[in-house]
mmCIF file with all atom_site columns, C-alpha atoms in Angstrom:
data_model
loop_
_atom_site.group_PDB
_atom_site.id
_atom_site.type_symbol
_atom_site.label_atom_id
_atom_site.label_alt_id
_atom_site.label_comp_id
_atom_site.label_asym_id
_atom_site.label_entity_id
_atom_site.label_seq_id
_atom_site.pdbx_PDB_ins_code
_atom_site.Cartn_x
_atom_site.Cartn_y
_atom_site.Cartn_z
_atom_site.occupancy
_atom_site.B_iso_or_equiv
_atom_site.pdbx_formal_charge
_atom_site.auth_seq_id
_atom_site.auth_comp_id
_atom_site.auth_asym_id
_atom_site.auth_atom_id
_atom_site.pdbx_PDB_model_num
ATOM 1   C CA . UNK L 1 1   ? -8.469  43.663  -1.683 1.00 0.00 ? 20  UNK L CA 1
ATOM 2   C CA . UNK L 1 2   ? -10.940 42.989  -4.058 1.00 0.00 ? 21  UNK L CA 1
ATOM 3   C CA . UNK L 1 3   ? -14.850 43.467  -3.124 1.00 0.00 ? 22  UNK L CA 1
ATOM 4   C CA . UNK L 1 4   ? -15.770 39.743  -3.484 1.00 0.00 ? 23  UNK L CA 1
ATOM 5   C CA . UNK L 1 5   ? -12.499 39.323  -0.776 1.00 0.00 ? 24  UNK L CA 1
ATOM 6   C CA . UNK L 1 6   ? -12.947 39.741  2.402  1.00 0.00 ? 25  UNK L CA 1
ATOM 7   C CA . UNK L 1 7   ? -10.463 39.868  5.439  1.00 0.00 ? 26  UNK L CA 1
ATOM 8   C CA . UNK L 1 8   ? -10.795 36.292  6.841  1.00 0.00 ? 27  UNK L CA 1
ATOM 9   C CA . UNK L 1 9   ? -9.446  35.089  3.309  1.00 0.00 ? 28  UNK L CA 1
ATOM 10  C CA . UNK L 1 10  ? -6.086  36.853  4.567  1.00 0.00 ? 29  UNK L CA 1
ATOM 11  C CA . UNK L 1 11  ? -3.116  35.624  6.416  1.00 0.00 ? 30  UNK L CA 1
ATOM 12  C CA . UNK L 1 12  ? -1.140  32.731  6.639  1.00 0.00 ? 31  UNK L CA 1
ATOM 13  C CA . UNK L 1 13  ? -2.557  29.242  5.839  1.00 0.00 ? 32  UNK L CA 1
ATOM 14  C CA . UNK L 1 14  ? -2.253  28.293  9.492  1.00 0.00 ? 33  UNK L CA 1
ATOM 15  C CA . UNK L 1 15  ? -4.423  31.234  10.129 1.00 0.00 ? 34  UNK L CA 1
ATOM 16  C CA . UNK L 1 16  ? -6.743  30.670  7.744  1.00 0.00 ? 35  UNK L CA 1
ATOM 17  C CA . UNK L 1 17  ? -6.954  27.188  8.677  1.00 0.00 ? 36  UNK L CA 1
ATOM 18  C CA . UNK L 1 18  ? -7.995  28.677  12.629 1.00 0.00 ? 37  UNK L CA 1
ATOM 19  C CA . UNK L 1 19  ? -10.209 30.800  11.087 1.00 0.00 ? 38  UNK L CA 1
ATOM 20  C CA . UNK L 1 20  ? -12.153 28.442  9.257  1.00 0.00 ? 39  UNK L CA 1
ATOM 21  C CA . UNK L 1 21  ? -12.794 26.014  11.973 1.00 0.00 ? 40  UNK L CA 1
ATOM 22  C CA . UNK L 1 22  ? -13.709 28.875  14.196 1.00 0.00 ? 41  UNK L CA 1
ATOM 23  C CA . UNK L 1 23  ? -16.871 29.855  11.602 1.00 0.00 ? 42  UNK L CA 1
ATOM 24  C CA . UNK L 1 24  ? -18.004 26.116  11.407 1.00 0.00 ? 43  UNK L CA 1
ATOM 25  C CA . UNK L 1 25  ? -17.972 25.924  15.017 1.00 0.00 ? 44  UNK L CA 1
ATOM 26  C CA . UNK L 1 26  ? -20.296 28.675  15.090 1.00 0.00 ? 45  UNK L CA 1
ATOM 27  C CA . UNK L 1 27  ? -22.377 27.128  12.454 1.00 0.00 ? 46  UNK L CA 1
ATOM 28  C CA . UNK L 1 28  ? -21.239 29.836  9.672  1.00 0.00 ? 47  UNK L CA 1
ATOM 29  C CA . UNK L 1 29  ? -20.796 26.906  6.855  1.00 0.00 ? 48  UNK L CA 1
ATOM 30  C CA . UNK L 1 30  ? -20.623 28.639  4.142  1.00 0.00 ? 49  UNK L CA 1
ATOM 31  C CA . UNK L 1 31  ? -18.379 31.543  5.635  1.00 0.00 ? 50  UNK L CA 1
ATOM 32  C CA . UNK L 1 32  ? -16.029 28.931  6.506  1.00 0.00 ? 51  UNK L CA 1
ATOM 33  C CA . UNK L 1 33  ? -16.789 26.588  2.741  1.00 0.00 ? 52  UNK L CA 1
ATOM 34  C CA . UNK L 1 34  ? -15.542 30.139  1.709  1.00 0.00 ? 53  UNK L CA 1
ATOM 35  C CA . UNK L 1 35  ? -12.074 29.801  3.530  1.00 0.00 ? 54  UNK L CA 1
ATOM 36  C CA . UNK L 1 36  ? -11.583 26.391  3.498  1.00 0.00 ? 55  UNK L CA 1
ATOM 37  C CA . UNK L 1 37  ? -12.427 26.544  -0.406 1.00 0.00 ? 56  UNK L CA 1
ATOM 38  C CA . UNK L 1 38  ? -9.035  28.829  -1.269 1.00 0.00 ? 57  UNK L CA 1
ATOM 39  C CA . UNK L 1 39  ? -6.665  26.380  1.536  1.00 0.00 ? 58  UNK L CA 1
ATOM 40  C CA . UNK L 1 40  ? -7.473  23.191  -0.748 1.00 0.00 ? 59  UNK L CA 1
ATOM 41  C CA . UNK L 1 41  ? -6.839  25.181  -4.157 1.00 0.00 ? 60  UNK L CA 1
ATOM 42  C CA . UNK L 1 42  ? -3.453  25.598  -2.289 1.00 0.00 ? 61  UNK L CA 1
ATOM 43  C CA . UNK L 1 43  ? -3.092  21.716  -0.811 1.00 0.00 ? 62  UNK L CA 1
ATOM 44  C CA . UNK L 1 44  ? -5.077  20.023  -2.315 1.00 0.00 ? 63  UNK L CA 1
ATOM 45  C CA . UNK L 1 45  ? -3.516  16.634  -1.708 1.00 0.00 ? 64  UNK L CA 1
ATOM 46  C CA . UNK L 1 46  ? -4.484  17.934  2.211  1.00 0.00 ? 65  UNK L CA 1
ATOM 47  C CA . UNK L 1 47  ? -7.076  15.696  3.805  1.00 0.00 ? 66  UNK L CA 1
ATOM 48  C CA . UNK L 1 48  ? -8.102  17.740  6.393  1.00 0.00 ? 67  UNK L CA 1
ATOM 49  C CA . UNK L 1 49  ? -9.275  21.402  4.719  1.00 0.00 ? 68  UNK L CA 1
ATOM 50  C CA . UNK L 1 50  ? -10.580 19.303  2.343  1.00 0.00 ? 69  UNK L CA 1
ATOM 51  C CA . UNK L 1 51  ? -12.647 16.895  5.071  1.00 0.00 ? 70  UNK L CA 1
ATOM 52  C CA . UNK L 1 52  ? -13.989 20.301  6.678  1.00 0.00 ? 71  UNK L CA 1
ATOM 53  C CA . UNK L 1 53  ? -14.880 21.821  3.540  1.00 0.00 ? 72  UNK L CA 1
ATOM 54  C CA . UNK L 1 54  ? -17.052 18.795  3.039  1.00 0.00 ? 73  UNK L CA 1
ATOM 55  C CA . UNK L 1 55  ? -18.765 18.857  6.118  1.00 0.00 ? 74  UNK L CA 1
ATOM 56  C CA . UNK L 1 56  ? -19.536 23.049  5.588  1.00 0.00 ? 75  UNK L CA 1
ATOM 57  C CA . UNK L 1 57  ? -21.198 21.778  2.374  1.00 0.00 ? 76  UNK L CA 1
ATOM 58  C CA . UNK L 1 58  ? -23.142 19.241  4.171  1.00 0.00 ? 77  UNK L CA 1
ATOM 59  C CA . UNK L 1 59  ? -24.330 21.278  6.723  1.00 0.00 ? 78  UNK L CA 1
ATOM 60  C CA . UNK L 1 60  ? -25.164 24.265  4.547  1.00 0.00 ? 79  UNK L CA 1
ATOM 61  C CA . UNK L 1 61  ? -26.840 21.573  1.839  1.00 0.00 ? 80  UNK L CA 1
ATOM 62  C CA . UNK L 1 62  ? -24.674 22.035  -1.013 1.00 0.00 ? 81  UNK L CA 1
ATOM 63  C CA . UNK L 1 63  ? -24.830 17.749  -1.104 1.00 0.00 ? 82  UNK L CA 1
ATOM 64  C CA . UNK L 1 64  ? -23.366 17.987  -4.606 1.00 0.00 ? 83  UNK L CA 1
ATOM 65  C CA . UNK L 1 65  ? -20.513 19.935  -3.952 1.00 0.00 ? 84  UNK L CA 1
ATOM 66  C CA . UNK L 1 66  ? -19.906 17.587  -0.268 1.00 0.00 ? 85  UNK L CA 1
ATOM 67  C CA . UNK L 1 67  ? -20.000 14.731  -2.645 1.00 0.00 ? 86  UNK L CA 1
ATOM 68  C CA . UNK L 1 68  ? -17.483 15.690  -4.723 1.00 0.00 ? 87  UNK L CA 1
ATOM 69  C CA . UNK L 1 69  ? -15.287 17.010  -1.677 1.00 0.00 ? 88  UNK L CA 1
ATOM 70  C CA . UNK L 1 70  ? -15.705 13.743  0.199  1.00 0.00 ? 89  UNK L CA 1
ATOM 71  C CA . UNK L 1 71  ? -15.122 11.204  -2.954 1.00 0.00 ? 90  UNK L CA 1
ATOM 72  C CA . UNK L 1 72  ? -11.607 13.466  -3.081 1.00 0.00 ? 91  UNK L CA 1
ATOM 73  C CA . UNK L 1 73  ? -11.149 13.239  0.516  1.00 0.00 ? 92  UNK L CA 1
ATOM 74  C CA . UNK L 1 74  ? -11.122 9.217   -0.307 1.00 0.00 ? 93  UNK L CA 1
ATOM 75  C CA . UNK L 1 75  ? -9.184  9.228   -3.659 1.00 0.00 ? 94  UNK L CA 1
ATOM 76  C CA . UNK L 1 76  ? -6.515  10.465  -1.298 1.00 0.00 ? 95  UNK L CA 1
ATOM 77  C CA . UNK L 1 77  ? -7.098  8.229   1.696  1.00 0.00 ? 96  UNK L CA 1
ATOM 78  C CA . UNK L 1 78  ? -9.659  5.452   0.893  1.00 0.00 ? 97  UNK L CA 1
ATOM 79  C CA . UNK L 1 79  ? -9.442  3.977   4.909  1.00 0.00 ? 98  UNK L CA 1
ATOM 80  C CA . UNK L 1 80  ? -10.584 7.727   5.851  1.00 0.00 ? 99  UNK L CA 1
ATOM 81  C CA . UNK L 1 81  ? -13.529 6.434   7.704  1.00 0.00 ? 100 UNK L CA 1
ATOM 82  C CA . UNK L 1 82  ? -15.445 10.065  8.698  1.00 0.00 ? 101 UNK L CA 1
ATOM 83  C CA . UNK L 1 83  ? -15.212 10.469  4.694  1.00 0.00 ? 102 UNK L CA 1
ATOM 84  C CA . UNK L 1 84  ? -17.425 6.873   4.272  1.00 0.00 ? 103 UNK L CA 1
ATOM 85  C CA . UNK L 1 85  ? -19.599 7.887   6.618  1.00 0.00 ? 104 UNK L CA 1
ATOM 86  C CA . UNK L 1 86  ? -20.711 11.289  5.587  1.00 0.00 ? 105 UNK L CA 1
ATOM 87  C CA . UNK L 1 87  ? -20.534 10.491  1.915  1.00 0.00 ? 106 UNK L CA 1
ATOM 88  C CA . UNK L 1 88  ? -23.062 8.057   3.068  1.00 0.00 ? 107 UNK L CA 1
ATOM 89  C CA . UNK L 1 89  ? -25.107 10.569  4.719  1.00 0.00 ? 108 UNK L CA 1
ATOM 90  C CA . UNK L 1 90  ? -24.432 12.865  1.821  1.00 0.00 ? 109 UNK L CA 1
ATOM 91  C CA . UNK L 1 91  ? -26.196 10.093  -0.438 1.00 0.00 ? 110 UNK L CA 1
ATOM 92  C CA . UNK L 1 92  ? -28.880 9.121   1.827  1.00 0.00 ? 111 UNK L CA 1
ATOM 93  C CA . UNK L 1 93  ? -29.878 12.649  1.672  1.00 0.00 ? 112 UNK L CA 1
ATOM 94  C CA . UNK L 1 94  ? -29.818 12.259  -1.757 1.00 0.00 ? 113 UNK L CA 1
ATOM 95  C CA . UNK L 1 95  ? -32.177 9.795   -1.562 1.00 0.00 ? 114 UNK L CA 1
ATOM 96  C CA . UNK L 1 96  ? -29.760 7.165   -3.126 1.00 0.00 ? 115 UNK L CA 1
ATOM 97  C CA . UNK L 1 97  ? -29.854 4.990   -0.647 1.00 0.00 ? 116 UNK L CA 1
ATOM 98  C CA . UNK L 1 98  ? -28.577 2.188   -2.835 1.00 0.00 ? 117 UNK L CA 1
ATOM 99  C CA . UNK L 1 99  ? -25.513 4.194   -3.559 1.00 0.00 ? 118 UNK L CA 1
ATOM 100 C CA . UNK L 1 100 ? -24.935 4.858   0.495  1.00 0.00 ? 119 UNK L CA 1
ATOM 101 C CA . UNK L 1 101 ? -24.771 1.675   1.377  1.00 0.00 ? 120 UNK L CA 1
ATOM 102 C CA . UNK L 1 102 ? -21.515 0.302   0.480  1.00 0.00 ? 121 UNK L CA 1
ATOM 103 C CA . UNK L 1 103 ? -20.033 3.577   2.171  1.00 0.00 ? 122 UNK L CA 1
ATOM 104 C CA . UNK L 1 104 ? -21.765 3.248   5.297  1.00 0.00 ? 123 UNK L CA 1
ATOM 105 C CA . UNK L 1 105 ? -20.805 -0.450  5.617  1.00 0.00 ? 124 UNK L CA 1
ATOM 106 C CA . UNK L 1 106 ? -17.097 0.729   4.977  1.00 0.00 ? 125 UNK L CA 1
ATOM 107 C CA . UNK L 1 107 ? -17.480 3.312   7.974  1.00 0.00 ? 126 UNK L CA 1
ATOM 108 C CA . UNK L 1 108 ? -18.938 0.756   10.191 1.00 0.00 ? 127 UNK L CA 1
ATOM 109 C CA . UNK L 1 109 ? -16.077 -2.089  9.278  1.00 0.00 ? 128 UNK L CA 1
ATOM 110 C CA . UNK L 1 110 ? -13.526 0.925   9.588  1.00 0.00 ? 129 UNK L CA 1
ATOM 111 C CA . UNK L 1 111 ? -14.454 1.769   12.912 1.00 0.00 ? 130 UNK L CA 1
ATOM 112 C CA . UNK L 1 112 ? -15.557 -1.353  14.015 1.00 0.00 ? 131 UNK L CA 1
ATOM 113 C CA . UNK L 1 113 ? -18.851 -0.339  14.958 1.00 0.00 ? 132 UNK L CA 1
ATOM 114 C CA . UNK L 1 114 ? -22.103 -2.428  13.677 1.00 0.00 ? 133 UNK L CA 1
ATOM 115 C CA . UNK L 1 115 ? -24.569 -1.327  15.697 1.00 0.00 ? 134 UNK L CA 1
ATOM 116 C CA . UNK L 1 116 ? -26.660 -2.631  18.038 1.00 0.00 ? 135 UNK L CA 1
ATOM 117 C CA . UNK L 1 117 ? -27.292 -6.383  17.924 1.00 0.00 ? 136 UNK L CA 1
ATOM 118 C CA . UNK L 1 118 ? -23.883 -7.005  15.860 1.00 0.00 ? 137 UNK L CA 1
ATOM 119 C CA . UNK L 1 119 ? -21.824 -10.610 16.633 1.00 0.00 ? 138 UNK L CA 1
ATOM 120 C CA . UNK L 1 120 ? -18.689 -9.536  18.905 1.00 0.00 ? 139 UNK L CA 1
ATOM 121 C CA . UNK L 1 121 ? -16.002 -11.816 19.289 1.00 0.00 ? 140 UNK L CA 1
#
């Protein structure tokens, strides 16, 4: 083990994989960015590290690096509606507001939800 390692970088994938969603749950984002980071070098046509390593970067503010996790996270699966959505957010918290939009319309006609006020037929 090197000193930048550390143990929770250790073990299977599968294990890793537990690990990682157990230090997001308990709000450790960049812990778990740490984790999740060294499962997508290994698969990184994998939607789902790569999703949750998104959402650690969100959460810890690291918008750039979420942005480039979540525009991956589409080139792989562009009906991935979670991945519209919080690239929106990303970009709203950005500020570019112009560039959220199309994403957050995308999320809404994904999941069918327009909000309040919306035509239903």
């Amino acid at each position: 083990m090197t000193e930048t390692e550390t143990y929770y970088e250790f073990g299977t994938a599968a294990d890793r994989w537990d690990r990682a969603q157990m230090f997001f749950e308990a709000k450790e984002y960049l812990t778990a960015a740490r984790i999740l980071g060294g499962l997508v070098e290994e698969a990184p046509t994998q939607v789902a590290p790569r999703l949750l390593l998104a959402r650690s970067y969100y959460h810890s503010a690291r918008l750039g690096k979420a942005e480039k996790e979540l525009r991956a996270v589409l080139g792989l699966d562009p009906v991935e509606s979670y991945a519209h959505l919080m690239l929106g957010r990303t970009l709203e918290r950005q500020g570019r507001t112009v560039d959220a939009a199309p994403h957050l319309r995308m999320a809404a006609a994904l999941t069918g939800d327009f909000g309040p006020g919306a035509a239903r037929s």
